[in-house]
Amino acid sequence: MLSDIEIAQRAKLKPIIEVARDLGLAEEDLELYGKYKAKVDNGLWERLRDRPPGKLIFTTAITPTPAGEGKTCTAIGLTQALGRLGKKVTVCLREPSMGPTFGVKGGAAGGGYSQVLPMEDINLHFTGDIHAVTAAHNVLAAVVDNHIFQGNSLNIDPKRVLWRRVVDVNDRQLRNVVCGLGNRVDGIPRESGFDITVASEIMALLCLAEGLQDFKERVGNVLVAYTRDGRPVFARDLKVAGALAVIMKDALKPNLVQTVEGQPAFVHGGPFANIAHGNNSILATRLALRLADYVVTEGGFGSDLGAEKFFDIVCGYGGFQPDAVVLVATVRALKMHGGLPLADVTRPDVEALGAGLANLDAHIDNVTGNFNLPVVVAVNRFPTDAEVELNLIREHCLARGIPVAVSEVVARGGEGGLELAEKVLAILARAPRGFRPLYDWNLPIREKIDILARRVYGADGVVFTDQAQADIETFTRLGFDKLPICMAKTQSSLSDNPRLLGRPKGWLLTVREVRASVGSGFLVALAGKIMTMPGLPQVPAAEKVDIDPAGNVVGLF
């Protein structure tokens, strides 16, 4: 089989104007970025808002492992399969960060014959949205430090500046820095650090804002520091909300591209689900729901992260009502959850697979029990999967009354997802079960975190460090306690310990710190040892990426 980038470069793309026409859009609704990319004017929403929405299909996965799951390619392949069945469908995805693109993961635009195109552009600079987030975030950081240097009329405490800087690469060297060194004119020395751009609250605002004016109001509410007497300082106090909105005005427009088979794809926003809310923009999803009869979207990592945050945060702000969930699993990953080492996942092992099914059950229970949504399990097939292993997953799911389909969308595109598409359509045709979020936002902060820990992660309870308790008391006093919770925790386990695979029992979630993303409208609870700036592996993916004399990108996944 050809590599992902070879498949992408050999695909015949339709001009983006034709793709837009399939959605009922005219050229004047677009801002073209060459032949195959476009931004959609947000003014279109006023024409579409009264249309009834299409069906919303959310794609999530079991707990990820190095063996791979294939959630994004499954979402794209399902979209292609629905297109083959004659359905008016589009997919909504997040923009890849260059951090993992040049770090561990490589490209993040799908795989094989289930990709969004142009793949190289999407994985690199695309339309500049992530660069705009970086610029807006760092302008605010510069203004905070400049205010302190220029007399500090707001009485900001330099030791309580919350707003760090960001860059869209994995760079552990920047996690903790001392800035302002040098001569007197070089600033006020203080400790700070960098986060990866996709963890920025500006990225969250891009994804959760309802438009430019809403973004401007929300960005003014970003909490940047405290004064020496403990009062909060917001971006609006520094009078830069308008400037940040100007930087972000084009980035707020959803990006339209296409799948390998020509279906429309909105790719907009890129937060990580382990350290941020992990879903694409409300602006893109609400447009898609008015333009298509079926919308497939996805959230980062497993159902305990991206899916939970979509259901408990995004749906609350976007007013979305999901109709069905596709839960992606692989034989290989389930065997790792059953105790098999990564080196052995290609050999048949029914015993390890059977033990690993506990992780699949946890995610099924999460979707059906906590959120009352119907689910179809999609087994993303690898060439090394034995038929006896696939049958074991089928029998296990059917014994629970859960529809299951073997998906071959990577190797066969939409054709390989027809069984999955038909089973998704079947559950959508049944009477709706009635989506419900997990908790009431008005509950106390500790209670919301405890509900998440027990019901979604399977913990026996929560341990709050002294820092976390102090943070909770501060945010309750300031009136931020009615915000939903965005948990920052490892993606590699249902627990806060990446080494605990399967369905861990008898453990406590440790919350070490809570941060207030007031502009975005949520509180970030940091669990375990999760970091907001990843590092590079021993052999970064960047070592494989190159460009040939003809200008073709090679080695990008």
Short mmCIF file of N, CA and C in Angstrom, two decimals, residues 89-229:
data_model
loop_
_atom_site.label_atom_id
_atom_site.label_comp_id
_atom_site.label_asym_id
_atom_site.label_seq_id
_atom_site.Cartn_x
_atom_site.Cartn_y
_atom_site.Cartn_z
N VAL A 89 -23.48 14.85 3.22
CA VAL A 89 -22.71 14.69 4.44
C VAL A 89 -21.47 15.57 4.40
N THR A 90 -21.01 15.98 5.56
CA THR A 90 -19.72 16.65 5.68
C THR A 90 -19.07 16.22 6.99
N VAL A 91 -17.77 16.42 7.07
CA VAL A 91 -17.02 16.08 8.27
C VAL A 91 -16.41 17.34 8.84
N CYS A 92 -16.35 17.43 10.18
CA CYS A 92 -15.75 18.57 10.88
C CYS A 92 -14.60 18.05 11.75
N LEU A 93 -13.40 18.54 11.49
CA LEU A 93 -12.21 18.08 12.19
C LEU A 93 -11.41 19.25 12.74
N ARG A 94 -10.45 18.92 13.61
CA ARG A 94 -9.52 19.93 14.12
C ARG A 94 -8.32 20.08 13.20
N GLU A 95 -7.70 21.24 13.26
CA GLU A 95 -6.46 21.48 12.51
C GLU A 95 -5.28 20.84 13.26
N PRO A 96 -4.40 20.13 12.55
CA PRO A 96 -3.23 19.55 13.21
C PRO A 96 -2.28 20.63 13.72
N SER A 97 -1.69 20.36 14.87
CA SER A 97 -0.62 21.20 15.41
C SER A 97 0.71 20.71 14.84
N MET A 98 1.63 21.65 14.57
CA MET A 98 2.94 21.24 14.08
C MET A 98 3.79 20.61 15.19
N GLY A 99 3.34 20.73 16.46
CA GLY A 99 4.05 20.07 17.54
C GLY A 99 4.13 18.57 17.32
N PRO A 100 2.99 17.86 17.31
CA PRO A 100 3.05 16.42 17.04
C PRO A 100 3.41 16.07 15.60
N THR A 101 3.12 16.96 14.64
CA THR A 101 3.49 16.68 13.26
C THR A 101 4.99 16.46 13.13
N PHE A 102 5.78 17.26 13.85
CA PHE A 102 7.23 17.12 13.82
C PHE A 102 7.76 16.41 15.07
N GLY A 103 6.84 15.91 15.90
CA GLY A 103 7.24 15.23 17.13
C GLY A 103 7.05 13.74 17.05
N VAL A 104 6.00 13.24 17.71
CA VAL A 104 5.76 11.80 17.79
C VAL A 104 4.82 11.32 16.71
N LYS A 105 3.73 12.04 16.50
CA LYS A 105 2.60 11.52 15.75
C LYS A 105 2.80 11.55 14.24
N GLY A 106 3.46 12.58 13.73
CA GLY A 106 3.47 12.79 12.30
C GLY A 106 2.20 13.50 11.88
N GLY A 107 1.78 13.32 10.64
CA GLY A 107 0.59 14.00 10.13
C GLY A 107 -0.67 13.61 10.86
N ALA A 108 -1.69 14.47 10.78
CA ALA A 108 -2.94 14.22 11.51
C ALA A 108 -4.15 14.62 10.67
N ALA A 109 -4.11 14.21 9.39
CA ALA A 109 -5.22 14.53 8.48
C ALA A 109 -5.90 13.27 7.99
N GLY A 110 -5.90 12.23 8.82
CA GLY A 110 -6.43 10.94 8.42
C GLY A 110 -5.32 10.05 7.91
N GLY A 111 -5.71 8.95 7.25
CA GLY A 111 -4.69 8.02 6.77
C GLY A 111 -5.17 7.19 5.61
N GLY A 112 -4.23 6.72 4.78
CA GLY A 112 -4.55 5.86 3.66
C GLY A 112 -5.51 6.54 2.70
N TYR A 113 -6.61 5.84 2.39
CA TYR A 113 -7.61 6.36 1.46
C TYR A 113 -8.74 7.07 2.18
N SER A 114 -8.50 7.44 3.43
CA SER A 114 -9.47 8.23 4.21
C SER A 114 -8.72 9.41 4.82
N GLN A 115 -8.48 10.42 3.98
CA GLN A 115 -7.77 11.62 4.39
C GLN A 115 -8.54 12.85 3.96
N VAL A 116 -8.18 13.98 4.58
CA VAL A 116 -8.64 15.27 4.08
C VAL A 116 -7.46 15.93 3.35
N LEU A 117 -7.80 16.62 2.28
CA LEU A 117 -6.79 17.16 1.36
C LEU A 117 -6.99 18.66 1.14
N PRO A 118 -5.90 19.38 0.80
CA PRO A 118 -4.51 18.95 0.56
C PRO A 118 -3.78 18.65 1.88
N MET A 119 -3.37 17.42 2.02
CA MET A 119 -2.83 16.92 3.28
C MET A 119 -1.61 17.68 3.76
N GLU A 120 -0.68 17.99 2.85
CA GLU A 120 0.54 18.70 3.28
C GLU A 120 0.20 20.07 3.84
N ASP A 121 -0.68 20.80 3.18
CA ASP A 121 -1.06 22.13 3.66
C ASP A 121 -1.72 22.06 5.03
N ILE A 122 -2.66 21.13 5.17
CA ILE A 122 -3.42 21.02 6.42
C ILE A 122 -2.49 20.70 7.58
N ASN A 123 -1.49 19.84 7.34
CA ASN A 123 -0.57 19.46 8.40
C ASN A 123 0.48 20.52 8.71
N LEU A 124 0.64 21.50 7.83
CA LEU A 124 1.68 22.51 8.04
C LEU A 124 1.05 23.86 8.35
N HIS A 125 1.19 24.84 7.51
CA HIS A 125 0.71 26.19 7.85
C HIS A 125 -0.77 26.39 7.57
N PHE A 126 -1.34 25.59 6.66
CA PHE A 126 -2.75 25.64 6.28
C PHE A 126 -3.14 27.08 5.91
N THR A 127 -4.14 27.65 6.60
CA THR A 127 -4.55 29.03 6.31
C THR A 127 -4.04 30.01 7.36
N GLY A 128 -3.14 29.56 8.21
CA GLY A 128 -2.51 30.46 9.18
C GLY A 128 -3.24 30.63 10.49
N ASP A 129 -4.28 29.82 10.75
CA ASP A 129 -5.07 30.01 11.97
C ASP A 129 -4.23 29.84 13.24
N ILE A 130 -3.43 28.77 13.27
CA ILE A 130 -2.65 28.51 14.49
C ILE A 130 -1.58 29.58 14.68
N HIS A 131 -1.03 30.09 13.59
CA HIS A 131 -0.08 31.20 13.71
C HIS A 131 -0.77 32.45 14.27
N ALA A 132 -2.03 32.67 13.86
CA ALA A 132 -2.77 33.82 14.39
C ALA A 132 -2.99 33.67 15.89
N VAL A 133 -3.31 32.46 16.32
CA VAL A 133 -3.48 32.21 17.76
C VAL A 133 -2.18 32.51 18.50
N THR A 134 -1.06 32.03 17.96
CA THR A 134 0.24 32.30 18.59
C THR A 134 0.49 33.79 18.71
N ALA A 135 0.23 34.52 17.62
CA ALA A 135 0.48 35.97 17.62
C ALA A 135 -0.41 36.68 18.62
N ALA A 136 -1.70 36.38 18.63
CA ALA A 136 -2.63 37.05 19.54
C ALA A 136 -2.26 36.76 20.99
N HIS A 137 -1.96 35.51 21.28
CA HIS A 137 -1.59 35.13 22.64
C HIS A 137 -0.36 35.90 23.10
N ASN A 138 0.67 35.95 22.24
CA ASN A 138 1.94 36.57 22.65
C ASN A 138 1.87 38.09 22.66
N VAL A 139 0.98 38.68 21.87
CA VAL A 139 0.74 40.12 22.00
C VAL A 139 0.21 40.43 23.39
N LEU A 140 -0.73 39.63 23.86
CA LEU A 140 -1.27 39.85 25.20
C LEU A 140 -0.17 39.67 26.25
N ALA A 141 0.68 38.67 26.08
CA ALA A 141 1.78 38.46 27.04
C ALA A 141 2.72 39.66 27.05
N ALA A 142 3.04 40.18 25.86
CA ALA A 142 3.93 41.34 25.77
C ALA A 142 3.32 42.57 26.43
N VAL A 143 2.01 42.75 26.26
CA VAL A 143 1.32 43.91 26.84
C VAL A 143 1.33 43.82 28.37
N VAL A 144 1.15 42.61 28.90
CA VAL A 144 1.18 42.45 30.36
C VAL A 144 2.54 42.87 30.90
N ASP A 145 3.62 42.35 30.32
CA ASP A 145 4.96 42.69 30.81
C ASP A 145 5.29 44.16 30.58
N ASN A 146 4.83 44.70 29.46
CA ASN A 146 5.08 46.11 29.19
C ASN A 146 4.36 46.99 30.21
N HIS A 147 3.15 46.60 30.59
CA HIS A 147 2.41 47.38 31.58
C HIS A 147 3.17 47.45 32.91
N ILE A 148 3.70 46.30 33.32
CA ILE A 148 4.48 46.27 34.56
C ILE A 148 5.71 47.17 34.44
N PHE A 149 6.39 47.09 33.30
CA PHE A 149 7.61 47.87 33.09
C PHE A 149 7.33 49.37 33.04
N GLN A 150 6.18 49.75 32.46
CA GLN A 150 5.88 51.17 32.23
C GLN A 150 5.18 51.86 33.40
N GLY A 151 5.34 51.36 34.60
CA GLY A 151 4.79 52.02 35.76
C GLY A 151 3.78 51.22 36.55
N ASN A 152 3.13 50.22 35.90
CA ASN A 152 2.27 49.27 36.59
C ASN A 152 1.13 49.95 37.33
N SER A 153 0.34 50.74 36.60
CA SER A 153 -0.78 51.45 37.23
C SER A 153 -1.85 50.50 37.76
N LEU A 154 -1.91 49.28 37.24
CA LEU A 154 -2.89 48.30 37.73
C LEU A 154 -2.38 47.56 38.96
N ASN A 155 -1.12 47.82 39.36
CA ASN A 155 -0.54 47.18 40.54
C ASN A 155 -0.44 45.66 40.38
N ILE A 156 -0.12 45.20 39.17
CA ILE A 156 0.02 43.76 38.92
C ILE A 156 1.21 43.21 39.70
N ASP A 157 1.00 42.08 40.35
CA ASP A 157 2.07 41.40 41.08
C ASP A 157 2.88 40.58 40.07
N PRO A 158 4.16 40.92 39.82
CA PRO A 158 4.96 40.17 38.84
C PRO A 158 5.07 38.69 39.15
N LYS A 159 4.90 38.31 40.42
CA LYS A 159 4.96 36.91 40.79
C LYS A 159 3.63 36.19 40.60
N ARG A 160 2.58 36.95 40.20
CA ARG A 160 1.27 36.33 40.00
C ARG A 160 0.73 36.62 38.59
N VAL A 161 1.65 36.71 37.64
CA VAL A 161 1.25 36.79 36.24
C VAL A 161 0.93 35.38 35.76
N LEU A 162 -0.28 35.16 35.31
CA LEU A 162 -0.75 33.84 34.90
C LEU A 162 -0.51 33.56 33.43
N TRP A 163 -0.43 34.60 32.62
CA TRP A 163 -0.41 34.47 31.16
C TRP A 163 1.00 34.18 30.67
N ARG A 164 1.26 32.92 30.32
CA ARG A 164 2.56 32.52 29.78
C ARG A 164 2.60 32.78 28.28
N ARG A 165 3.68 32.43 27.63
CA ARG A 165 3.77 32.57 26.18
C ARG A 165 3.56 31.20 25.53
N VAL A 166 3.37 31.21 24.20
CA VAL A 166 3.10 29.96 23.49
C VAL A 166 3.92 29.89 22.20
N VAL A 167 4.13 28.66 21.73
CA VAL A 167 4.78 28.40 20.44
C VAL A 167 4.25 27.04 19.97
N ASP A 168 4.08 26.87 18.65
CA ASP A 168 3.46 25.64 18.14
C ASP A 168 4.50 24.59 17.78
N VAL A 169 5.41 24.33 18.71
CA VAL A 169 6.34 23.22 18.57
C VAL A 169 6.47 22.56 19.93
N ASN A 170 6.88 21.29 19.92
CA ASN A 170 7.17 20.60 21.17
C ASN A 170 8.58 21.00 21.62
N ASP A 171 8.68 21.72 22.74
CA ASP A 171 9.99 22.23 23.16
C ASP A 171 10.06 22.24 24.69
N ARG A 172 10.52 21.13 25.25
CA ARG A 172 10.58 21.01 26.71
C ARG A 172 11.49 22.07 27.34
N GLN A 173 12.46 22.57 26.56
CA GLN A 173 13.40 23.56 27.07
C GLN A 173 12.69 24.84 27.51
N LEU A 174 11.50 25.08 26.96
CA LEU A 174 10.78 26.31 27.23
C LEU A 174 9.70 26.16 28.31
N ARG A 175 9.57 24.99 28.90
CA ARG A 175 8.52 24.79 29.91
C ARG A 175 8.64 25.79 31.05
N ASN A 176 9.84 26.03 31.48
CA ASN A 176 10.09 26.98 32.56
C ASN A 176 11.24 27.89 32.17
N VAL A 177 11.01 29.20 32.16
CA VAL A 177 12.05 30.14 31.75
C VAL A 177 12.08 31.32 32.72
N VAL A 178 13.18 32.05 32.68
CA VAL A 178 13.28 33.34 33.35
C VAL A 178 13.38 34.39 32.26
N CYS A 179 12.47 35.34 32.27
CA CYS A 179 12.45 36.37 31.23
C CYS A 179 12.78 37.73 31.85
N GLY A 180 13.10 38.70 31.00
CA GLY A 180 13.38 40.05 31.46
C GLY A 180 14.79 40.27 31.96
N LEU A 181 15.70 39.34 31.67
CA LEU A 181 17.09 39.52 32.09
C LEU A 181 17.78 40.55 31.19
N GLY A 182 18.93 41.03 31.61
CA GLY A 182 19.68 42.00 30.83
C GLY A 182 19.70 43.36 31.49
N ASN A 183 19.69 44.41 30.68
CA ASN A 183 19.74 45.78 31.21
C ASN A 183 18.38 46.21 31.73
N ARG A 184 18.34 47.38 32.36
CA ARG A 184 17.11 47.90 32.94
C ARG A 184 16.00 48.04 31.91
N VAL A 185 16.37 48.39 30.68
CA VAL A 185 15.36 48.60 29.63
C VAL A 185 14.86 47.29 29.03
N ASP A 186 15.40 46.17 29.48
CA ASP A 186 15.02 44.87 28.91
C ASP A 186 13.87 44.20 29.66
N GLY A 187 13.25 44.89 30.60
CA GLY A 187 12.09 44.34 31.27
C GLY A 187 12.34 44.02 32.72
N ILE A 188 11.30 43.51 33.37
CA ILE A 188 11.35 43.13 34.78
C ILE A 188 11.61 41.63 34.88
N PRO A 189 12.72 41.19 35.46
CA PRO A 189 13.00 39.76 35.56
C PRO A 189 11.90 39.03 36.36
N ARG A 190 11.46 37.93 35.81
CA ARG A 190 10.49 37.09 36.53
C ARG A 190 10.50 35.69 35.91
N GLU A 191 9.98 34.73 36.65
CA GLU A 191 9.85 33.36 36.14
C GLU A 191 8.57 33.25 35.33
N SER A 192 8.66 32.48 34.25
CA SER A 192 7.49 32.25 33.42
C SER A 192 7.69 30.93 32.67
N GLY A 193 7.12 30.81 31.49
CA GLY A 193 7.27 29.59 30.71
C GLY A 193 6.43 29.67 29.45
N PHE A 194 6.52 28.60 28.65
CA PHE A 194 5.77 28.49 27.40
C PHE A 194 4.85 27.28 27.46
N ASP A 195 3.69 27.40 26.83
CA ASP A 195 2.82 26.27 26.54
C ASP A 195 2.78 26.09 25.03
N ILE A 196 2.30 24.94 24.58
CA ILE A 196 2.11 24.76 23.15
C ILE A 196 0.88 25.56 22.71
N THR A 197 0.91 26.11 21.52
CA THR A 197 -0.14 27.04 21.08
C THR A 197 -1.54 26.47 21.20
N VAL A 198 -1.69 25.19 20.89
CA VAL A 198 -3.05 24.63 20.90
C VAL A 198 -3.62 24.52 22.31
N ALA A 199 -2.78 24.71 23.35
CA ALA A 199 -3.28 24.76 24.72
C ALA A 199 -3.64 26.17 25.14
N SER A 200 -3.42 27.16 24.26
CA SER A 200 -3.71 28.55 24.59
C SER A 200 -5.21 28.76 24.77
N GLU A 201 -5.56 29.66 25.68
CA GLU A 201 -6.97 30.01 25.82
C GLU A 201 -7.47 30.74 24.57
N ILE A 202 -6.59 31.36 23.81
CA ILE A 202 -7.00 31.98 22.55
C ILE A 202 -7.51 30.91 21.58
N MET A 203 -6.87 29.73 21.57
CA MET A 203 -7.36 28.63 20.74
C MET A 203 -8.72 28.17 21.21
N ALA A 204 -8.90 28.07 22.52
CA ALA A 204 -10.21 27.68 23.04
C ALA A 204 -11.27 28.70 22.65
N LEU A 205 -10.91 29.98 22.68
CA LEU A 205 -11.86 31.03 22.29
C LEU A 205 -12.20 30.93 20.81
N LEU A 206 -11.22 30.64 19.96
CA LEU A 206 -11.47 30.42 18.54
C LEU A 206 -12.52 29.33 18.35
N CYS A 207 -12.43 28.28 19.16
CA CYS A 207 -13.32 27.13 18.98
C CYS A 207 -14.68 27.30 19.66
N LEU A 208 -14.78 28.15 20.66
CA LEU A 208 -16.03 28.26 21.42
C LEU A 208 -16.80 29.55 21.14
N ALA A 209 -16.17 30.52 20.49
CA ALA A 209 -16.86 31.79 20.20
C ALA A 209 -17.93 31.58 19.12
N GLU A 210 -18.98 32.40 19.19
CA GLU A 210 -20.06 32.32 18.21
C GLU A 210 -19.86 33.30 17.06
N GLY A 211 -18.81 34.11 17.11
CA GLY A 211 -18.53 35.08 16.07
C GLY A 211 -17.51 36.08 16.55
N LEU A 212 -17.21 37.06 15.71
CA LEU A 212 -16.15 38.00 16.02
C LEU A 212 -16.47 38.84 17.25
N GLN A 213 -17.68 39.35 17.37
CA GLN A 213 -18.03 40.18 18.52
C GLN A 213 -18.05 39.37 19.81
N ASP A 214 -18.54 38.14 19.71
CA ASP A 214 -18.52 37.26 20.88
C ASP A 214 -17.08 36.98 21.30
N PHE A 215 -16.20 36.74 20.30
CA PHE A 215 -14.78 36.52 20.60
C PHE A 215 -14.21 37.74 21.31
N LYS A 216 -14.52 38.93 20.80
CA LYS A 216 -13.97 40.16 21.39
C LYS A 216 -14.40 40.31 22.84
N GLU A 217 -15.67 39.99 23.13
CA GLU A 217 -16.14 40.10 24.52
C GLU A 217 -15.47 39.05 25.40
N ARG A 218 -15.38 37.83 24.87
CA ARG A 218 -14.78 36.75 25.66
C ARG A 218 -13.29 36.99 25.92
N VAL A 219 -12.56 37.46 24.90
CA VAL A 219 -11.13 37.64 25.09
C VAL A 219 -10.87 38.74 26.12
N GLY A 220 -11.78 39.70 26.24
CA GLY A 220 -11.65 40.70 27.29
C GLY A 220 -11.76 40.11 28.68
N ASN A 221 -12.43 38.95 28.79
CA ASN A 221 -12.62 38.29 30.09
C ASN A 221 -11.49 37.34 30.45
N VAL A 222 -10.45 37.26 29.61
CA VAL A 222 -9.33 36.37 29.91
C VAL A 222 -8.59 36.87 31.17
N LEU A 223 -8.42 35.98 32.12
CA LEU A 223 -7.72 36.30 33.37
C LEU A 223 -6.22 36.19 33.13
N VAL A 224 -5.48 37.30 33.32
CA VAL A 224 -4.06 37.30 33.00
C VAL A 224 -3.15 37.40 34.22
N ALA A 225 -3.65 37.92 35.33
CA ALA A 225 -2.78 38.13 36.49
C ALA A 225 -3.62 38.50 37.71
N TYR A 226 -2.94 38.65 38.83
CA TYR A 226 -3.56 39.20 40.06
C TYR A 226 -2.74 40.42 40.50
N THR A 227 -3.41 41.33 41.16
CA THR A 227 -2.71 42.47 41.74
C THR A 227 -2.03 42.06 43.04
N ARG A 228 -1.23 42.97 43.59
CA ARG A 228 -0.55 42.66 44.84
C ARG A 228 -1.51 42.46 46.00
N ASP A 229 -2.72 43.02 45.89
CA ASP A 229 -3.71 42.80 46.95
C ASP A 229 -4.75 41.75 46.56
#
